[in-house]
PDB file of C-alpha atoms in Angstrom:
ATOM      1  CA  MET A  13       0.001   0.001   0.000  1.00 43.00           C
ATOM      2  CA  GLU A  14       1.469   3.335  -1.065  1.00 43.00           C
ATOM      3  CA  LYS A  15      -0.928   5.570   0.870  1.00 49.00           C
ATOM      4  CA  ALA A  16      -4.445   5.559   2.218  1.00 40.00           C
ATOM      5  CA  GLN A  17      -7.106   5.144  -0.426  1.00 49.00           C
ATOM      6  CA  SER A  18      -9.301   8.130  -1.100  1.00 60.00           C
ATOM      7  CA  SER A  19     -12.714   8.315  -2.665  1.00 67.00           C
ATOM      8  CA  ALA A  20     -15.050  10.982  -3.957  1.00 64.00           C
ATOM      9  CA  SER A  21     -17.682  12.278  -1.551  1.00 63.00           C
ATOM     10  CA  ASP A  22     -19.848  13.720  -4.341  1.00 86.00           C
ATOM     11  CA  THR A  23     -20.972  12.379  -7.681  1.00 95.00           C
ATOM     12  CA  ALA A  24     -18.750  13.735 -10.439  1.00 97.00           C
ATOM     13  CA  LYS A  25     -19.831  14.457 -13.974  1.00 98.00           C
ATOM     14  CA  TRP A  26     -17.329  11.963 -15.412  1.00 98.00           C
ATOM     15  CA  THR A  27     -15.210   9.082 -14.161  1.00 98.00           C
ATOM     16  CA  ILE A  28     -12.509   8.037 -16.614  1.00 98.00           C
ATOM     17  CA  MET A  29     -11.149   4.518 -16.052  1.00 98.00           C
ATOM     18  CA  ALA A  30      -7.904   3.606 -17.820  1.00 98.00           C
ATOM     19  CA  TYR A  31      -7.084  -0.112 -17.700  1.00 97.00           C
ATOM     20  CA  MET A  32      -3.407  -0.147 -18.687  1.00 95.00           C
ATOM     21  CA  ALA A  33      -1.804  -3.476 -19.577  1.00 92.00           C
ATOM     22  CA  GLY A  34       1.876  -2.604 -19.313  1.00 90.00           C
ATOM     23  CA  ASP A  35       3.153  -6.099 -18.538  1.00 87.00           C
ATOM     24  CA  ASN A  36       4.890  -6.302 -21.910  1.00 89.00           C
ATOM     25  CA  ASN A  37       7.047  -4.116 -24.164  1.00 90.00           C
ATOM     26  CA  LEU A  38       4.809  -1.087 -23.484  1.00 89.00           C
ATOM     27  CA  ASP A  39       5.885  -0.711 -19.848  1.00 90.00           C
ATOM     28  CA  GLY A  40       7.788   2.532 -20.473  1.00 92.00           C
ATOM     29  CA  ALA A  41       5.072   3.963 -22.684  1.00 94.00           C
ATOM     30  CA  ALA A  42       2.560   3.450 -19.876  1.00 94.00           C
ATOM     31  CA  LEU A  43       4.606   5.610 -17.506  1.00 96.00           C
ATOM     32  CA  ARG A  44       4.866   8.361 -20.094  1.00 96.00           C
ATOM     33  CA  ASP A  45       1.123   8.274 -20.695  1.00 96.00           C
ATOM     34  CA  ILE A  46       0.420   8.626 -16.972  1.00 97.00           C
ATOM     35  CA  GLU A  47       2.626  11.710 -16.865  1.00 96.00           C
ATOM     36  CA  GLU A  48       0.668  13.122 -19.804  1.00 97.00           C
ATOM     37  CA  MET A  49      -2.600  12.514 -17.916  1.00 97.00           C
ATOM     38  CA  ALA A  50      -1.166  14.482 -14.992  1.00 98.00           C
ATOM     39  CA  GLN A  51      -0.926  17.577 -17.177  1.00 97.00           C
ATOM     40  CA  ALA A  52      -4.711  17.790 -16.808  1.00 97.00           C
ATOM     41  CA  GLY A  53      -5.525  15.511 -13.881  1.00 97.00           C
ATOM     42  CA  SER A  54      -8.721  15.046 -11.932  1.00 98.00           C
ATOM     43  CA  THR A  55     -11.081  17.826 -10.885  1.00 97.00           C
ATOM     44  CA  LYS A  56     -14.260  18.014  -8.827  1.00 95.00           C
ATOM     45  CA  ASP A  57     -16.147  17.169 -12.012  1.00 97.00           C
ATOM     46  CA  VAL A  58     -13.804  14.558 -13.521  1.00 98.00           C
ATOM     47  CA  ASN A  59     -12.051  11.574 -11.925  1.00 98.00           C
ATOM     48  CA  VAL A  60      -9.071  10.204 -13.857  1.00 98.00           C
ATOM     49  CA  LEU A  61      -8.424   6.672 -12.588  1.00 99.00           C
ATOM     50  CA  VAL A  62      -5.763   4.210 -13.712  1.00 98.00           C
ATOM     51  CA  GLN A  63      -4.934   0.587 -13.043  1.00 98.00           C
ATOM     52  CA  LEU A  64      -1.475  -0.313 -14.338  1.00 96.00           C
ATOM     53  CA  ASP A  65       0.142  -3.748 -14.395  1.00 94.00           C
ATOM     54  CA  ARG A  66       3.895  -3.386 -15.020  1.00 94.00           C
ATOM     55  CA  LEU A  67       6.532  -5.674 -16.475  1.00 91.00           C
ATOM     56  CA  GLU A  68       9.529  -4.142 -14.690  1.00 91.00           C
ATOM     57  CA  ASP A  69       8.609  -4.772 -11.060  1.00 92.00           C
ATOM     58  CA  LYS A  70       5.727  -7.245 -11.515  1.00 92.00           C
ATOM     59  CA  GLN A  71       3.381  -5.002  -9.515  1.00 95.00           C
ATOM     60  CA  THR A  72      -0.088  -3.621 -10.174  1.00 97.00           C
ATOM     61  CA  ARG A  73      -1.048  -0.129  -9.003  1.00 98.00           C
ATOM     62  CA  ARG A  74      -4.156   2.020  -8.869  1.00 98.00           C
ATOM     63  CA  PHE A  75      -4.099   5.779  -9.216  1.00 98.00           C
ATOM     64  CA  ARG A  76      -6.309   8.828  -9.133  1.00 98.00           C
ATOM     65  CA  ILE A  77      -4.329  11.164 -11.333  1.00 98.00           C
ATOM     66  CA  THR A  78      -4.063  14.775 -10.143  1.00 98.00           C
ATOM     67  CA  MET A  79      -2.827  17.849 -11.976  1.00 97.00           C
ATOM     68  CA  GLY A  80       0.934  18.011 -11.540  1.00 97.00           C
ATOM     69  CA  GLY A  81       0.988  14.569  -9.941  1.00 96.00           C
ATOM     70  CA  GLY A  82       1.765  11.336 -11.728  1.00 95.00           C
ATOM     71  CA  TYR A  83       3.166   7.866 -11.203  1.00 95.00           C
ATOM     72  CA  GLU A  84       5.155   8.557  -8.042  1.00 94.00           C
ATOM     73  CA  SER A  85       2.717  10.779  -6.156  1.00 96.00           C
ATOM     74  CA  ASP A  86      -0.767   9.637  -7.213  1.00 98.00           C
ATOM     75  CA  CYS A  87      -0.627   5.937  -6.353  1.00 98.00           C
ATOM     76  CA  LEU A  88      -3.483   4.877  -4.073  1.00 98.00           C
ATOM     77  CA  GLU A  89      -2.576   1.225  -3.685  1.00 97.00           C
ATOM     78  CA  THR A  90      -0.047  -1.351  -4.804  1.00 96.00           C
ATOM     79  CA  PHE A  91      -0.651  -5.071  -5.021  1.00 93.00           C
ATOM     80  CA  GLY A  92       1.065  -8.014  -6.628  1.00 93.00           C
ATOM     81  CA  GLU A  93       1.227  -9.378 -10.130  1.00 94.00           C
ATOM     82  CA  THR A  94      -2.096  -9.580 -11.971  1.00 96.00           C
ATOM     83  CA  ASN A  95      -3.087 -10.936 -15.368  1.00 95.00           C
ATOM     84  CA  THR A  96      -4.623  -8.167 -17.491  1.00 94.00           C
ATOM     85  CA  GLY A  97      -5.990 -10.884 -19.770  1.00 94.00           C
ATOM     86  CA  ASP A  98      -8.187 -12.205 -16.967  1.00 96.00           C
ATOM     87  CA  PRO A  99     -11.667 -10.626 -17.164  1.00 97.00           C
ATOM     88  CA  LYS A 100     -12.017 -10.816 -13.377  1.00 97.00           C
ATOM     89  CA  ILE A 101      -9.147  -8.349 -12.997  1.00 97.00           C
ATOM     90  CA  LEU A 102     -10.795  -5.824 -15.318  1.00 98.00           C
ATOM     91  CA  GLU A 103     -14.163  -6.272 -13.633  1.00 98.00           C
ATOM     92  CA  ASP A 104     -12.679  -5.726 -10.189  1.00 98.00           C
ATOM     93  CA  PHE A 105     -11.086  -2.451 -11.332  1.00 98.00           C
ATOM     94  CA  LEU A 106     -14.353  -1.222 -12.823  1.00 98.00           C
ATOM     95  CA  LYS A 107     -16.292  -2.123  -9.676  1.00 98.00           C
ATOM     96  CA  TRP A 108     -13.725  -0.322  -7.509  1.00 98.00           C
ATOM     97  CA  SER A 109     -13.852   2.762  -9.724  1.00 98.00           C
ATOM     98  CA  ILE A 110     -17.636   2.990  -9.846  1.00 98.00           C
ATOM     99  CA  GLU A 111     -18.176   2.380  -6.146  1.00 97.00           C
ATOM    100  CA  ARG A 112     -15.457   4.766  -4.946  1.00 97.00           C
ATOM    101  CA  TYR A 113     -15.803   7.439  -7.619  1.00 98.00           C
ATOM    102  CA  PRO A 114     -19.448   7.537  -8.749  1.00 97.00           C
ATOM    103  CA  ALA A 115     -20.287   9.762 -11.696  1.00 97.00           C
ATOM    104  CA  GLU A 116     -23.067  10.729 -14.037  1.00 97.00           C
ATOM    105  CA  ARG A 117     -21.084   9.326 -16.959  1.00 98.00           C
ATOM    106  CA  TYR A 118     -18.336   6.747 -17.380  1.00 98.00           C
ATOM    107  CA  PHE A 119     -15.476   6.503 -19.872  1.00 98.00           C
ATOM    108  CA  LEU A 120     -13.489   3.237 -20.061  1.00 98.00           C
ATOM    109  CA  ILE A 121     -10.131   3.092 -21.850  1.00 96.00           C
ATOM    110  CA  LEU A 122      -8.479  -0.249 -22.637  1.00 96.00           C
ATOM    111  CA  TRP A 123      -4.776   0.447 -23.171  1.00 91.00           C
ATOM    112  CA  ASN A 124      -2.302  -2.004 -24.695  1.00 88.00           C
ATOM    113  CA  HIS A 125      -1.664  -3.954 -27.896  1.00 77.00           C
ATOM    114  CA  GLY A 126      -4.753  -4.889 -29.874  1.00 69.00           C
ATOM    115  CA  GLY A 127      -5.514  -7.633 -32.365  1.00 63.00           C
ATOM    116  CA  GLY A 128      -8.710  -6.110 -33.764  1.00 64.00           C
ATOM    117  CA  TRP A 129     -12.269  -6.998 -32.862  1.00 60.00           C
ATOM    118  CA  TRP A 130     -13.415  -8.978 -35.919  1.00 61.00           C
ATOM    119  CA  GLU A 131     -13.498 -12.740 -35.434  1.00 61.00           C
ATOM    120  CA  ASP A 132     -14.636 -15.580 -37.626  1.00 54.00           C
ATOM    121  CA  ALA A 133     -15.802 -18.924 -36.274  1.00 44.00           C
ATOM    122  CA  ARG A 134     -12.424 -20.551 -36.692  1.00 44.00           C
ATOM    123  CA  SER A 135     -10.456 -17.910 -34.801  1.00 51.00           C
ATOM    124  CA  ARG A 136     -13.023 -17.913 -31.980  1.00 51.00           C
ATOM    125  CA  ALA A 137     -12.515 -21.646 -31.606  1.00 49.00           C
ATOM    126  CA  GLY A 138      -9.034 -21.243 -30.178  1.00 52.00           C
ATOM    127  CA  ALA A 139      -6.417 -19.856 -32.518  1.00 48.00           C
ATOM    128  CA  PRO A 140      -3.064 -18.727 -31.105  1.00 48.00           C
ATOM    129  CA  GLN A 141      -2.373 -15.179 -29.939  1.00 46.00           C
ATOM    130  CA  PRO A 142      -1.233 -12.838 -32.707  1.00 47.00           C
ATOM    131  CA  LEU A 143       1.818 -11.470 -30.903  1.00 49.00           C
ATOM    132  CA  THR A 144       3.244 -14.435 -29.027  1.00 46.00           C
ATOM    133  CA  GLY A 145       1.721 -17.515 -30.641  1.00 44.00           C
ATOM    134  CA  THR A 146       0.781 -18.735 -27.174  1.00 44.00           C
ATOM    135  CA  PRO A 147      -2.433 -20.823 -27.157  1.00 46.00           C
ATOM    136  CA  ARG A 148      -5.466 -19.407 -25.433  1.00 49.00           C
ATOM    137  CA  ARG A 149      -6.373 -20.596 -21.951  1.00 49.00           C
ATOM    138  CA  LYS A 150      -8.928 -23.386 -22.089  1.00 45.00           C
ATOM    139  CA  ARG A 151     -11.844 -21.281 -20.884  1.00 47.00           C
ATOM    140  CA  TYR A 152     -14.533 -22.675 -23.110  1.00 44.00           C
ATOM    141  CA  ASN A 153     -16.392 -25.927 -23.593  1.00 44.00           C
ATOM    142  CA  PRO A 154     -13.880 -28.516 -24.874  1.00 43.00           C
ATOM    143  CA  LEU A 155     -16.532 -29.941 -27.208  1.00 39.00           C
ATOM    144  CA  PHE A 156     -16.403 -26.780 -29.308  1.00 38.00           C
ATOM    145  CA  ARG A 157     -12.620 -26.690 -29.235  1.00 39.00           C
ATOM    146  CA  LYS A 158     -12.401 -30.310 -30.368  1.00 38.00           C
ATOM    147  CA  ASN A 159     -14.585 -29.664 -33.385  1.00 34.00           C
ATOM    148  CA  ALA A 160     -12.874 -26.398 -34.302  1.00 33.00           C
ATOM    149  CA  VAL A 161     -10.738 -26.022 -37.394  1.00 33.00           C
ATOM    150  CA  ALA A 162      -7.117 -25.752 -36.292  1.00 33.00           C
ATOM    151  CA  LEU A 163      -5.357 -22.719 -37.740  1.00 29.00           C
ATOM    152  CA  GLY A 164      -1.696 -22.608 -36.904  1.00 32.00           C
ATOM    153  CA  ASN A 165      -1.119 -18.976 -37.788  1.00 34.00           C
ATOM    154  CA  SER A 166      -4.538 -17.304 -37.504  1.00 36.00           C
ATOM    155  CA  ASN A 167      -4.980 -14.093 -35.527  1.00 42.00           C
ATOM    156  CA  HIS A 168      -7.237 -14.177 -32.495  1.00 62.00           C
ATOM    157  CA  SER A 169      -8.919 -10.870 -31.856  1.00 76.00           C
ATOM    158  CA  SER A 170      -8.035  -9.679 -28.364  1.00 86.00           C
ATOM    159  CA  ILE A 171      -6.705  -6.761 -26.333  1.00 88.00           C
ATOM    160  CA  CYS A 172      -4.696  -6.199 -23.127  1.00 91.00           C
ATOM    161  CA  TYR A 173      -2.005  -8.835 -23.629  1.00 90.00           C
ATOM    162  CA  ASP A 174      -0.016  -9.878 -20.562  1.00 91.00           C
ATOM    163  CA  ASP A 175       3.434 -11.352 -21.240  1.00 91.00           C
ATOM    164  CA  THR A 176       3.936 -12.622 -17.692  1.00 91.00           C
ATOM    165  CA  ALA A 177       0.700 -14.605 -18.057  1.00 92.00           C
ATOM    166  CA  GLY A 178       1.921 -16.309 -21.220  1.00 91.00           C
ATOM    167  CA  GLY A 179       0.437 -13.768 -23.625  1.00 89.00           C
ATOM    168  CA  ASP A 180      -3.092 -14.080 -22.255  1.00 92.00           C
ATOM    169  CA  ALA A 181      -5.527 -11.360 -23.357  1.00 91.00           C
ATOM    170  CA  LEU A 182      -9.165 -10.315 -23.235  1.00 93.00           C
ATOM    171  CA  ASP A 183     -11.236 -11.536 -26.153  1.00 90.00           C
ATOM    172  CA  ASN A 184     -14.592 -10.260 -27.371  1.00 87.00           C
ATOM    173  CA  ARG A 185     -16.645 -12.721 -25.363  1.00 91.00           C
ATOM    174  CA  GLU A 186     -14.899 -11.839 -22.130  1.00 94.00           C
ATOM    175  CA  LEU A 187     -15.216  -8.109 -22.767  1.00 92.00           C
ATOM    176  CA  LYS A 188     -18.906  -8.464 -23.570  1.00 93.00           C
ATOM    177  CA  ASP A 189     -19.574 -10.328 -20.325  1.00 96.00           C
ATOM    178  CA  VAL A 190     -17.613  -7.864 -18.173  1.00 97.00           C
ATOM    179  CA  LEU A 191     -19.241  -4.839 -19.770  1.00 96.00           C
ATOM    180  CA  ALA A 192     -22.714  -6.343 -19.393  1.00 97.00           C
ATOM    181  CA  ARG A 193     -22.223  -6.889 -15.663  1.00 97.00           C
ATOM    182  CA  THR A 194     -20.718  -3.418 -15.291  1.00 97.00           C
ATOM    183  CA  CYS A 195     -23.737  -1.860 -17.001  1.00 97.00           C
ATOM    184  CA  THR A 196     -25.964  -3.654 -14.520  1.00 97.00           C
ATOM    185  CA  LEU A 197     -23.880  -2.242 -11.673  1.00 97.00           C
ATOM    186  CA  ILE A 198     -24.207   1.360 -12.849  1.00 96.00           C
ATOM    187  CA  GLY A 199     -27.801   0.969 -14.021  1.00 95.00           C
ATOM    188  CA  GLY A 200     -27.026   2.034 -17.564  1.00 95.00           C
ATOM    189  CA  LYS A 201     -24.434   1.907 -20.297  1.00 93.00           C
ATOM    190  CA  ILE A 202     -20.790   2.923 -20.201  1.00 96.00           C
ATOM    191  CA  ASP A 203     -20.945   6.197 -22.098  1.00 97.00           C
ATOM    192  CA  ILE A 204     -17.631   5.910 -23.956  1.00 97.00           C
ATOM    193  CA  LEU A 205     -15.467   2.859 -24.631  1.00 95.00           C
ATOM    194  CA  GLY A 206     -12.024   3.800 -25.906  1.00 92.00           C
ATOM    195  CA  MET A 207      -9.400   1.423 -27.262  1.00 88.00           C
ATOM    196  CA  ASP A 208      -5.886   2.855 -27.038  1.00 86.00           C
ATOM    197  CA  ALA A 209      -4.540  -0.077 -29.026  1.00 82.00           C
ATOM    198  CA  CYS A 210      -3.830  -1.082 -32.614  1.00 78.00           C
ATOM    199  CA  LEU A 211      -6.524  -2.420 -34.940  1.00 67.00           C
ATOM    200  CA  MET A 212      -9.443  -1.856 -32.563  1.00 74.00           C
ATOM    201  CA  THR A 213     -11.216   0.581 -34.905  1.00 68.00           C
ATOM    202  CA  MET A 214     -11.257  -1.870 -37.808  1.00 60.00           C
ATOM    203  CA  VAL A 215     -14.363  -1.853 -40.006  1.00 54.00           C
TER     204      VAL A 215
END
């Protein structure tokens, strides 16, 4: 724990939630982006929240970014290694953000490498990861995996890759489920979903 956690006493107009998967070759870029956020920072109307999983020290941190603050001064809590490709980790961050920093509107940013969002039936069945070639975790019914067409070099559409977790990432199904439960929690939709990652605006 870096310092005592704080939370908003009033409902803000916006809560921005940046889920930063830096446990890969983007570790340094994540730190630079946090410093850029600190040029604006949070206000009484806007909460700028970050969860960052790093490669360098294998730690995960949560922040409320303030103007002139940044990585060193704005950390609210530090905990151990997490897998950004595990939907439970994303969902826990969203729940923490919404409960501690309620707002009229919510903006979620998924930050990392991206493999695009389009999937065909064969890639959904269990193709390797596009960046590492590491097979997906066996999350789904093995019956479907057994009957799937094996594609040795097909891209699997995902985001938030975690090198320490063997290249695991969030796929469309996992994102859909997490976002659906989050919408139930807030009683409405997430107002903006941003993808700070390659290929995620494909059409």
